[in-house]
CSV table of C-alpha atoms and ligand atoms in Angstrom, one decimal:
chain,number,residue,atom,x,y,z
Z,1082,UNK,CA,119.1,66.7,-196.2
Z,1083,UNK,CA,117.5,67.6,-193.0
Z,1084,UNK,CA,119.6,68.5,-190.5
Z,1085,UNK,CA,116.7,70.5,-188.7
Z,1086,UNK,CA,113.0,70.5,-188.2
Z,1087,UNK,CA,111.6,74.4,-188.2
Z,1088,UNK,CA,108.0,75.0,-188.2
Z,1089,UNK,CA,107.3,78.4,-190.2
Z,1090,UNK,CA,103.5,78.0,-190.5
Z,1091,UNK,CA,101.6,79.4,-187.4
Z,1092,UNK,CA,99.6,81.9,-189.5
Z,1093,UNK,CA,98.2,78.2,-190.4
Z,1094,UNK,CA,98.0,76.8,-186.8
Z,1095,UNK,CA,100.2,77.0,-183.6
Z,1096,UNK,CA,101.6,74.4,-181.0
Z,1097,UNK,CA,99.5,73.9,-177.9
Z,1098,UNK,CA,101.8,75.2,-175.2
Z,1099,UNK,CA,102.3,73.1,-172.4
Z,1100,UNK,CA,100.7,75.8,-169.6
Z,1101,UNK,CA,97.5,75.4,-171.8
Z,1102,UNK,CA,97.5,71.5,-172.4
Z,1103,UNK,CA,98.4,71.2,-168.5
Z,1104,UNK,CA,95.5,73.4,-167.9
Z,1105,UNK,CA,93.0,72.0,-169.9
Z,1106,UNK,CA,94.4,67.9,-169.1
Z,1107,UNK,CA,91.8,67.8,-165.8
Z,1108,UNK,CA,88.4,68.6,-167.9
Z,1109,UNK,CA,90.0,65.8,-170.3
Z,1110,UNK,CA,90.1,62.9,-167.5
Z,1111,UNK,CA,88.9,64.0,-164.4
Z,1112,UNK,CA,86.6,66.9,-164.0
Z,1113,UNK,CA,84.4,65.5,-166.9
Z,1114,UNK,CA,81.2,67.4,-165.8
Z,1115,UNK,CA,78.5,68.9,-167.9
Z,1116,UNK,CA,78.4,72.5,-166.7
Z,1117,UNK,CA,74.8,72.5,-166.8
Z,1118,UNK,CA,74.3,69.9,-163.9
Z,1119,UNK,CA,73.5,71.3,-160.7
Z,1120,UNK,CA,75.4,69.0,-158.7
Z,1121,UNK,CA,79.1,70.0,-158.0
Z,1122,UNK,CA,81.0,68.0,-160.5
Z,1123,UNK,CA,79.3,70.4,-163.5
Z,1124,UNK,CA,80.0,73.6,-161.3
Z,1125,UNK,CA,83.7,72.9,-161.7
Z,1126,UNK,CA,82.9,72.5,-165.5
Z,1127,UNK,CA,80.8,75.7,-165.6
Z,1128,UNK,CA,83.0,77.7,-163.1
Z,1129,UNK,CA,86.1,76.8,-165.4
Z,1130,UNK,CA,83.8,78.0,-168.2
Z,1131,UNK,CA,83.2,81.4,-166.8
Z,1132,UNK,CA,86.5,81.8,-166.1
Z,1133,UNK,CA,88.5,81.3,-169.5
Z,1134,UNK,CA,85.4,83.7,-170.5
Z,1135,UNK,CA,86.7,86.7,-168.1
Z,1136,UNK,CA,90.1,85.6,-169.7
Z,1137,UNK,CA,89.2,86.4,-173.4
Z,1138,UNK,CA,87.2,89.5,-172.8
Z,1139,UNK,CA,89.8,91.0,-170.5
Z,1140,UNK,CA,92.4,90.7,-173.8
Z,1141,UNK,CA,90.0,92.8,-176.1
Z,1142,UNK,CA,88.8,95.1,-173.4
Z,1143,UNK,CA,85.3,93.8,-173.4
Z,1144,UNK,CA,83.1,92.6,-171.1
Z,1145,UNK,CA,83.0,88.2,-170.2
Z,1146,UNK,CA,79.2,88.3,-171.2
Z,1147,UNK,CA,80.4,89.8,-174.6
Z,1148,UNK,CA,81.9,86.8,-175.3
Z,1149,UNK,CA,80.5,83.2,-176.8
Z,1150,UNK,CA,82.2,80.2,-177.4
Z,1151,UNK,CA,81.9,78.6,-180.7
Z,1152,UNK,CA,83.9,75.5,-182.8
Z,1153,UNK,CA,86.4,77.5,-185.1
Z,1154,UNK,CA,86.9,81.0,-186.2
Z,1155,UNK,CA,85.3,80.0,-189.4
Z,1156,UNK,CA,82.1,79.5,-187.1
Z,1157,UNK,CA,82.6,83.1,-185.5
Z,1158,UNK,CA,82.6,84.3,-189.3
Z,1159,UNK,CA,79.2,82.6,-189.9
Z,1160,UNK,CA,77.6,83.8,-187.1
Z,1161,UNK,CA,78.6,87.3,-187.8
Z,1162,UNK,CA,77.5,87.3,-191.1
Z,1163,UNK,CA,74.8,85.1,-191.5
Z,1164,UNK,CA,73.4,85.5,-188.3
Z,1165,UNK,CA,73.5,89.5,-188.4
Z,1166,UNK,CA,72.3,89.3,-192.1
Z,1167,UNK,CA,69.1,87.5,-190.6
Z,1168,UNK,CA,68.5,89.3,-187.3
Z,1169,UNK,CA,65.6,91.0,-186.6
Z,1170,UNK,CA,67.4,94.2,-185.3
Z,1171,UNK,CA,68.8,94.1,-188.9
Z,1172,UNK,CA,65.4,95.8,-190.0
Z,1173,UNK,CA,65.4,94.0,-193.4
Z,1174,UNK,CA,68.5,95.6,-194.7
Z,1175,UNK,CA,70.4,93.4,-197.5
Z,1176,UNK,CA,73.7,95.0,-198.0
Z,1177,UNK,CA,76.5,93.6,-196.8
Z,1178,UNK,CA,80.0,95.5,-197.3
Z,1179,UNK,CA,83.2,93.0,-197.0
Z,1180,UNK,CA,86.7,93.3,-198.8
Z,1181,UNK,CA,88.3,90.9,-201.7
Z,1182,UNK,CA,91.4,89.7,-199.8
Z,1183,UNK,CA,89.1,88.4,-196.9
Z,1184,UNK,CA,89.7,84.6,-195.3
Z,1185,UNK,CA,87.3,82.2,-197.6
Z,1186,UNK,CA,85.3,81.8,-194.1
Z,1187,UNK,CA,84.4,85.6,-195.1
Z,1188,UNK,CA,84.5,85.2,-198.6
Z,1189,UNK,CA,82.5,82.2,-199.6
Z,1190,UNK,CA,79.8,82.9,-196.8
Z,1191,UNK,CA,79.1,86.4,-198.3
Z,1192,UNK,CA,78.9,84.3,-201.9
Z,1193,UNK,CA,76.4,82.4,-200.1
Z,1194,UNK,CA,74.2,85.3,-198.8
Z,1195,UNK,CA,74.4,86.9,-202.2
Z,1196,UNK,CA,72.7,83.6,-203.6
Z,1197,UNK,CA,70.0,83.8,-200.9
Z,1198,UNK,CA,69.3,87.4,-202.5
Z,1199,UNK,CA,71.9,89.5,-199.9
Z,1200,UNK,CA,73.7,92.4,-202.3
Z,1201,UNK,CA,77.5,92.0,-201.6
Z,1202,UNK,CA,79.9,95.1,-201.9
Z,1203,UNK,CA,83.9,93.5,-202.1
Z,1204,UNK,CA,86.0,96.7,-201.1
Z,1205,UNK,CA,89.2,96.9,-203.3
Z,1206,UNK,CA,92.6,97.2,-201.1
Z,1207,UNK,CA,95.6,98.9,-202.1
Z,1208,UNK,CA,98.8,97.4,-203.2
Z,1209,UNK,CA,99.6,96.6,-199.7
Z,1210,UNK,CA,96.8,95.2,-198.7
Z,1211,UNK,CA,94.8,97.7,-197.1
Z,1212,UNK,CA,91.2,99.1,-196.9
Z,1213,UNK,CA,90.9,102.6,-197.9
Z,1214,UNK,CA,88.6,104.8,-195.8
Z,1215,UNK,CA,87.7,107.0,-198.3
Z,1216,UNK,CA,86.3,103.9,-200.5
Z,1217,UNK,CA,84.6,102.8,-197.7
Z,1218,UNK,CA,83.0,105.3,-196.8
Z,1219,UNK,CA,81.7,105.6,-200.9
Z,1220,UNK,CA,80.6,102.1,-200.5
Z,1221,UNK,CA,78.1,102.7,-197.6
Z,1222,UNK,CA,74.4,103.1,-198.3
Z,1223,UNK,CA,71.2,103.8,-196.4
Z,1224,UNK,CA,70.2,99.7,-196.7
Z,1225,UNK,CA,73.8,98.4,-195.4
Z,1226,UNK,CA,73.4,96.0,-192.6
Z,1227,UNK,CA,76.9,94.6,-192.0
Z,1228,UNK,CA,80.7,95.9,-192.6
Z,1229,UNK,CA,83.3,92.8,-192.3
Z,1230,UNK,CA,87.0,93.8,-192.6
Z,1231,UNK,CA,89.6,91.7,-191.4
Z,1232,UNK,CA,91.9,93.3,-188.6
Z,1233,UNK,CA,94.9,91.4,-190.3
Z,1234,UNK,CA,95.7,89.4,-193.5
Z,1235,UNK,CA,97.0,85.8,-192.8
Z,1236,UNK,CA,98.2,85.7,-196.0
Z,1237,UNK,CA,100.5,89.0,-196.6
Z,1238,UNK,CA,99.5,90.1,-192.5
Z,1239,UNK,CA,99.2,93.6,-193.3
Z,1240,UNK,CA,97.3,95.2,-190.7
Z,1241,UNK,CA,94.3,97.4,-191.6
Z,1242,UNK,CA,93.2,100.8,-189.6
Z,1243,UNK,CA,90.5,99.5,-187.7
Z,1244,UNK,CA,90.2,101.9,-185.0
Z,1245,UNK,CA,89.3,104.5,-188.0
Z,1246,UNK,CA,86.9,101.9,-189.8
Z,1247,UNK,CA,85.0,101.2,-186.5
Z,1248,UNK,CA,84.7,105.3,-186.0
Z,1249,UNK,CA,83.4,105.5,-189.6
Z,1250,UNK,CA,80.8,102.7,-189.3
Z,1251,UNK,CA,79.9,104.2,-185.4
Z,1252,UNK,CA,79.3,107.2,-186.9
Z,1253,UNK,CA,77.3,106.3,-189.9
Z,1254,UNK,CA,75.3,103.8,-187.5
Z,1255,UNK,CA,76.7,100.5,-189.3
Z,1256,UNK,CA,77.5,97.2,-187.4
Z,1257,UNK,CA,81.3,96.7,-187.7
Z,1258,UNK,CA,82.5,92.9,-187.6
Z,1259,UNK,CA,86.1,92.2,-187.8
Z,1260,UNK,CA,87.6,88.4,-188.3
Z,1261,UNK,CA,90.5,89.1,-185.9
Z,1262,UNK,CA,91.5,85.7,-185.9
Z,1263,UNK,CA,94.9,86.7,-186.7
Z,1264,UNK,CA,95.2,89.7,-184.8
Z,1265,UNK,CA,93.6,88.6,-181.5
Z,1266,UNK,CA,96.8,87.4,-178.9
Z,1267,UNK,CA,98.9,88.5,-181.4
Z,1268,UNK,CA,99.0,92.8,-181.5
Z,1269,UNK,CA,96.9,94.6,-179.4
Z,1270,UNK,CA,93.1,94.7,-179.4
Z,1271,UNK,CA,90.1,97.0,-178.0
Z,1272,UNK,CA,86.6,96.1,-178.6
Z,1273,UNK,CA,85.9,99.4,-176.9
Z,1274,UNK,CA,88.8,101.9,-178.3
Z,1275,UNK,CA,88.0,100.5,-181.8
Z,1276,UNK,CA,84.2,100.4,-181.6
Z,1277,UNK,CA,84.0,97.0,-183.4
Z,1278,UNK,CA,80.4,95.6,-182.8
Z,1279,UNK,CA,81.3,91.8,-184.0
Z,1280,UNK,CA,84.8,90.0,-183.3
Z,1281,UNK,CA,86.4,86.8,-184.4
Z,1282,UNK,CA,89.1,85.3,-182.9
Z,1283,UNK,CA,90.5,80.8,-182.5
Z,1284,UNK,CA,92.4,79.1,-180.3
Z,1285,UNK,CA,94.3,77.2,-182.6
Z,1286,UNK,CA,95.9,80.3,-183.6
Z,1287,UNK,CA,96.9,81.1,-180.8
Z,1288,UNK,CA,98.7,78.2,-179.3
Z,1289,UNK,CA,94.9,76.4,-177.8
Z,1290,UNK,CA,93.9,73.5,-179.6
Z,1291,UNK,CA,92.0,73.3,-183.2
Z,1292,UNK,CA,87.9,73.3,-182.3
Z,1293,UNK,CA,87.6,76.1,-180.1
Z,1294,UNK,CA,86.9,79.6,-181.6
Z,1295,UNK,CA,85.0,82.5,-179.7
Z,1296,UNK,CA,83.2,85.9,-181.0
Z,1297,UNK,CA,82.4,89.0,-178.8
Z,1298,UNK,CA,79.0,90.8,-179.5
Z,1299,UNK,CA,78.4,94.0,-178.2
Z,1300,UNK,CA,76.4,94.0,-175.9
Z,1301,UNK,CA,72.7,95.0,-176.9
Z,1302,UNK,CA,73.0,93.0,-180.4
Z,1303,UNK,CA,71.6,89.6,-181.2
Z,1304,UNK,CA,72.5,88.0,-184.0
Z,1305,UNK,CA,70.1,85.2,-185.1
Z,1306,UNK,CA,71.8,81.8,-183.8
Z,1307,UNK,CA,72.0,79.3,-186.1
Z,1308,UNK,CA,72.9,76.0,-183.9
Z,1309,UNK,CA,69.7,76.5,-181.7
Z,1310,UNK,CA,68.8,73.0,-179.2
Z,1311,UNK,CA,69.7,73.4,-175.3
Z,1312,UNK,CA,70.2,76.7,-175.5
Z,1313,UNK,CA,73.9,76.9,-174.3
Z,1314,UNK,CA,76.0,80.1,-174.7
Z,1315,UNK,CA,72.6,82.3,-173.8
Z,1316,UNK,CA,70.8,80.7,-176.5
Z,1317,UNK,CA,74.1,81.9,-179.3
Z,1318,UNK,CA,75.2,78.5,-179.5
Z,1319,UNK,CA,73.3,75.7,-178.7
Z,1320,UNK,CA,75.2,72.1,-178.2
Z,1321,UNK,CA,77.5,71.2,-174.8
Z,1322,UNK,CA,80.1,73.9,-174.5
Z,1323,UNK,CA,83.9,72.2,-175.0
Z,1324,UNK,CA,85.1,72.5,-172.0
Z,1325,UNK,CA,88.8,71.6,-172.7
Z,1326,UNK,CA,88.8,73.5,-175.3
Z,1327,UNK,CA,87.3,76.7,-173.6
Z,1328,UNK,CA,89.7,76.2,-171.0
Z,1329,UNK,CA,92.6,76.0,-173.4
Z,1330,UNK,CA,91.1,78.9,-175.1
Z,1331,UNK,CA,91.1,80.8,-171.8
Z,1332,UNK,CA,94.7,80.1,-171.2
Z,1333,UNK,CA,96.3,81.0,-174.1
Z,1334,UNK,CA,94.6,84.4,-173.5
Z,1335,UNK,CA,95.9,84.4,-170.2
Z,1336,UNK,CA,99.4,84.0,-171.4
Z,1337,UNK,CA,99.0,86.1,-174.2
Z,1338,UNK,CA,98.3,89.1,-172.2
Z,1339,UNK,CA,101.3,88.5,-170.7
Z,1340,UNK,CA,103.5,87.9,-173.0
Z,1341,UNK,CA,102.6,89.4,-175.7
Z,1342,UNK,CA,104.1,92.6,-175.9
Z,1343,UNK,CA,107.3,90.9,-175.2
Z,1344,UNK,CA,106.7,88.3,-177.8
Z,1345,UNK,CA,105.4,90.8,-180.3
Z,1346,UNK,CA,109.1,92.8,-179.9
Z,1347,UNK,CA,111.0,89.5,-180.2
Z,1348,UNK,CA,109.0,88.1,-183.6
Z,1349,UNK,CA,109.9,91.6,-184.9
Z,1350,UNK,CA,113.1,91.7,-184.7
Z,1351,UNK,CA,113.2,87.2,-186.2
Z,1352,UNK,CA,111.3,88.5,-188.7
Z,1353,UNK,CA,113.3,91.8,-189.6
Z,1354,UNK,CA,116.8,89.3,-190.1
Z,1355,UNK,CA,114.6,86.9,-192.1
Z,1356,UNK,CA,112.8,89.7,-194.4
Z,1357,UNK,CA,116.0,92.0,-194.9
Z,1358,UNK,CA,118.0,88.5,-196.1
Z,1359,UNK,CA,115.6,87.1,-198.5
Z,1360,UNK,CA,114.9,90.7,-200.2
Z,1361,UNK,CA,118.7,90.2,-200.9
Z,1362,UNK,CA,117.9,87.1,-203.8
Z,1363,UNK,CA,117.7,88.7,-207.0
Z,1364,UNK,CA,114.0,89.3,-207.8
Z,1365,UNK,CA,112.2,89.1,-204.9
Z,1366,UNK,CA,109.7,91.3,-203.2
Z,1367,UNK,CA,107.7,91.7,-199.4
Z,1368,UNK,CA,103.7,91.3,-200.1
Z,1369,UNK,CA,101.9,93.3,-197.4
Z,1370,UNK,CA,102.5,96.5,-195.8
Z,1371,UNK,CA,106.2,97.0,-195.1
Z,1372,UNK,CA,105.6,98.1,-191.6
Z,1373,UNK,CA,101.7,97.8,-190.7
Z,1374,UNK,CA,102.2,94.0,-190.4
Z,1375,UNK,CA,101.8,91.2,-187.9
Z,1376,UNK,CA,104.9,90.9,-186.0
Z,1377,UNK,CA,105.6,86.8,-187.5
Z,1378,UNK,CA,104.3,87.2,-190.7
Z,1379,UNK,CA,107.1,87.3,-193.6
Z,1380,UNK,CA,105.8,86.8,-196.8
Z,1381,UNK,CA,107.3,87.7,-200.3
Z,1382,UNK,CA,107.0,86.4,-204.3
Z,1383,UNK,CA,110.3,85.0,-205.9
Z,1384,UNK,CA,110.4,85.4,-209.9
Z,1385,UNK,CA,110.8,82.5,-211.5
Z,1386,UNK,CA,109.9,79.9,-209.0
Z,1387,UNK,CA,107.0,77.9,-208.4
Z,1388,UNK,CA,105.5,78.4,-204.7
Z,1389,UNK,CA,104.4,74.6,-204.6
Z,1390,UNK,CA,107.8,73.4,-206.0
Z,1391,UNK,CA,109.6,75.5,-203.6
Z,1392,UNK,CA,107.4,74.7,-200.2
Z,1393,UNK,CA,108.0,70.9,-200.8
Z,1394,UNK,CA,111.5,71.4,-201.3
Z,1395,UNK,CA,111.5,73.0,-198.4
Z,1396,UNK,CA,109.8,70.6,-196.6
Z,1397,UNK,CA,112.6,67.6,-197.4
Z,1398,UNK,CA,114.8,70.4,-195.9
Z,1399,UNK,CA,112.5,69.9,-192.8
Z,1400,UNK,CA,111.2,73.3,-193.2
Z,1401,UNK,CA,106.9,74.0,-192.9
Z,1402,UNK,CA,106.4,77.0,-194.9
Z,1403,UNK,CA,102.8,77.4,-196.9
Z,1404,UNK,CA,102.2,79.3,-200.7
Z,1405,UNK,CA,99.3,81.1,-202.4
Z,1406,UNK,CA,99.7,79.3,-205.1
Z,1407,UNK,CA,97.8,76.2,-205.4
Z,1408,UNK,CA,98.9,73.8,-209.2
Z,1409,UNK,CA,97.7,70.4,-207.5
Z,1410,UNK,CA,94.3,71.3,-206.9
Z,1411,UNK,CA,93.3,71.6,-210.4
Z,1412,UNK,CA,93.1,75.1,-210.5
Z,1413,UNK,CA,96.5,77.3,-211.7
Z,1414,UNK,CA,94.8,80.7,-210.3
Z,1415,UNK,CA,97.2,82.3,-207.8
Z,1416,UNK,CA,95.7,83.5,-204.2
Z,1417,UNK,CA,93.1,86.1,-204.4
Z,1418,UNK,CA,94.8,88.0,-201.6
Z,1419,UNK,CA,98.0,88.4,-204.4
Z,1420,UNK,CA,95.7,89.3,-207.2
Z,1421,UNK,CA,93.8,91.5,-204.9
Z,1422,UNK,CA,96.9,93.5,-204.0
Z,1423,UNK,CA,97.1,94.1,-208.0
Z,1424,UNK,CA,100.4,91.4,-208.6
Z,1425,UNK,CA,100.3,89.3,-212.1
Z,1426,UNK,CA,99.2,86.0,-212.4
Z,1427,UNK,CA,103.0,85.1,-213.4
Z,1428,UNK,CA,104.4,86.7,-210.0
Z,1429,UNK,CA,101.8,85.8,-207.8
Z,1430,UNK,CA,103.0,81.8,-208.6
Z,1431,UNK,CA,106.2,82.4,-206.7
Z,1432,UNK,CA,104.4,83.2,-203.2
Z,1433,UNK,CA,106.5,81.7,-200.0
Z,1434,UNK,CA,104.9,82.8,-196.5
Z,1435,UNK,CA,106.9,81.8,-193.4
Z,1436,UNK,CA,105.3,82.8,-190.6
Z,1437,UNK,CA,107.4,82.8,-187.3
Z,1438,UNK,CA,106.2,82.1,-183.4
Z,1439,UNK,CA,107.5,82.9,-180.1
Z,1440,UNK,CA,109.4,79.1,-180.6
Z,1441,UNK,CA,111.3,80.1,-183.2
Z,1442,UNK,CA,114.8,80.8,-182.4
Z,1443,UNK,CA,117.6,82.9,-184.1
Z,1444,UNK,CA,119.2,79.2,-185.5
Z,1445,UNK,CA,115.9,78.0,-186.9
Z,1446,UNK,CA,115.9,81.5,-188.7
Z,1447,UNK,CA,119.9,81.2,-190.0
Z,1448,UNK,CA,118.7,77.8,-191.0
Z,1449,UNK,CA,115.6,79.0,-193.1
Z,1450,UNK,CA,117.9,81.5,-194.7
Z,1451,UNK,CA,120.7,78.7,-195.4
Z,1452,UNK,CA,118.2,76.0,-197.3
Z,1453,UNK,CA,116.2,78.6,-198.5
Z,1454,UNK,CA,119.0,80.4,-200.6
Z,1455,UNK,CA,120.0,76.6,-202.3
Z,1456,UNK,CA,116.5,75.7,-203.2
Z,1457,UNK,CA,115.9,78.9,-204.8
Z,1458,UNK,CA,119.0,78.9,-206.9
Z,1459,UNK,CA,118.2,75.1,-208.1
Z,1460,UNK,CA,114.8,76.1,-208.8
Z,1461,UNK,CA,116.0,78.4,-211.0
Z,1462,UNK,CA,118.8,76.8,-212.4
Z,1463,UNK,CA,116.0,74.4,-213.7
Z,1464,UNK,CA,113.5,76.9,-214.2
Z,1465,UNK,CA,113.0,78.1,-218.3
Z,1466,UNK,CA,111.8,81.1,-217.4
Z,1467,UNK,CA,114.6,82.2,-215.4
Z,1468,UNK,CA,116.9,85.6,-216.9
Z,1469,UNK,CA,119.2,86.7,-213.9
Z,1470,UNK,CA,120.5,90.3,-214.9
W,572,LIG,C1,92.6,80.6,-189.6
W,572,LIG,C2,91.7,81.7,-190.0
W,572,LIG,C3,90.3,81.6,-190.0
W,572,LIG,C4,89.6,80.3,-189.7
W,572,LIG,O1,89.7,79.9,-188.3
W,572,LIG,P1,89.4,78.3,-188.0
W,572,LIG,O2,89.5,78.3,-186.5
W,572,LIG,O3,90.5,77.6,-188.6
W,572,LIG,O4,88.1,78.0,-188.6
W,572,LIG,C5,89.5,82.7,-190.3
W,572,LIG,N1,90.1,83.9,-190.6
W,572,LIG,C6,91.4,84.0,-190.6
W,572,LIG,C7,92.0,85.4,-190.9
W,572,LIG,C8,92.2,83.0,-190.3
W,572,LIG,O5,93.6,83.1,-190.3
């Protein structure tokens, strides 16, 4: 049954590309240093260091001391939150203003703050999946410390307006974080432009390796660090910095900023043939924003078929795909990112997201379309709730 193998899942991860692997191989075997050493094998650790650091400020505009290096993006989140939350230049304030379709790394941290006593405002979105100013701007009180809205969805991608959110915060004298960890490399980005305070971002999302995440902090603003010991990362991060992995992370900026623009156009226009052919099946609609989306991201709900059914079918087609809907765990509630946008329970369980990368080609899309189209129709040829009109 498969004739192909396409991977339509790099909203989940991405593939190390080869320039990063081949860049970070040396601190791997070689140039094993500590980069706090003072003799010369560290410098090239530390030097390397610096380096990816200019590399993922200069693709958000910010400056290379804005920037730390953590373990994940889920890390970033917690610093953001948690460490704001608890910062002295917080002044004591215990409001903390996020939005329901956030990344659990959001979601479930702010859950935690509101059982250490932290009040916890979850902004509604619209049926596309985005933050309304006006709302916002209801929402915000003389105590709140912290706004978190995600620059992009990674379930639905829709894209929210956060050059107009940082404004409102800036202008209200709020501390704007974003969890960009699906928008950074992959649309365009300005710390500065935007006035975001706090940003998110990983490297596995962006074709680095899994374990390497980064956040920018405006400069000026200290969040309390929570890993504290040898004071790496100016005393942010405690623990030996990951050297390979902040090289990778470093690299995949580099070629980001290079490419993509170019890659941007191109998953447009994958995504576009994929979209506009799957909208064709009887039943089916785009979740997200029809146009304020991430380039790659193509995600929809089929009536009548069971996401989990339908991404392991897939997968004996040799086809990676991912669902919101979840039967196996235990639980039969549908991905609060589709109940969030205001679909049904019943809807919500036919949730496919492929999610396309700058290896995807034109035949591994026609392929997609091919398998997909059979699985569907035996899915619902087996399906009881199934009514074709
Ligand atoms: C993947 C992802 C994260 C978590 O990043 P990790 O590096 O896997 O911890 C957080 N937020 C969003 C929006 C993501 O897509």
């Amino acid at each position: 049954m498969q004739d192909r193998f396409v991977y339509a899942d790099n909203a989940a991860t991405t593939p190390v590309a080869a320039e990063v692997l081949e860049k970070m191989m040396p601190f791997l075997t070689t140039q094993y240093g500590n980069p706090s050493t003072l003799y010369t094998l560290g410098h090239s650790s530390h030097d390397a260091v610096e380096e990816a650091r200019k590399e993922v400020a200069l693709l958000m505009n910010a400056q290379p001391e804005e920037i730390f290096f953590t373990g994940c993006g889920s890390e970033s989140d917690n610093m953001a939150l948690r460490g704001w939350l608890h910062s002295p230049q917080n002044k004591g304030k215990r409001h903390l203003i996020t939005t329901a379709i956030e990344h659990h790394a959001i979601l479930y941290t702010a859950q935690a703050l509101e059982k250490e006593g932290f009040d916890v405002t979850y902004l509604p979105v619209d049926k596309n999946g985005m933050v309304e100013l006006d709302k916002l701007a209801a929402a915000i009180r003389p105590d709140t410390a912290l706004v978190s809205v995600m620059f992009a969805n990674n379930e639905i991608g829709t894209i929210n307006p956060i050059g107009k959110i940082g404004a409102l915060c800036r202008e209200k004298g709020v501390i704007f974080h974003t969890d960009a960890v699906q928008a950074y490399g992959h649309v365009p980005v300005d710390v500065k432009a935007m006035n975001i305070d706090m940003l998110s971002l990983s490297g596995h999302k962006i074709n680095a390796p899994k374990g390497v995440g980064a956040i920018y902090i405006r400069k000026g603003l200290s969040p309390a660090p929570f890993i504290t010991g040898g004071g790496q990362e100016k005393g942010r991060r405690s623990g030996t910095e990951n050297v390979a992995g902040i090289v990778a992370l470093g690299e995949a900026a580099r070629l980001k900023r290079i490419h993509m623009e170019k890659e941007s156009a191109y998953l447009r226009s994958l995504s576009k043939k994929l979209i506009d052919r799957v909208l064709k099946l009887p039943q089916t609609i785009l979740t997200g924003h029809p146009t304020e989306r991430l380039p790659g991201t193509c995600s929809f709900c089929i009536n009548a078929i069971e996401g989990e059914s339908l991404v392991l079918m897939l997968d004996m087609n040799g086809i990676c795909a991912s669902t919101g809907s979840a039967c196996s765990t235990g639980s039969l509630d549908p991905s609060h990112v589709l109940l969030g946008i205001g679909l049904s329970h019943e809807i919500s369980h036919g949730s496919l997201r492929l999610t396309l990368g700058p290896q995807n080609t034109e035949e591994d899309v026609d392929y997609i379309l091919e398998r997909l189209e059979q699985v569907v129709t035996t899915l619902r040829a087996m399906s009881p709730i199934w009514h074709a009109e």
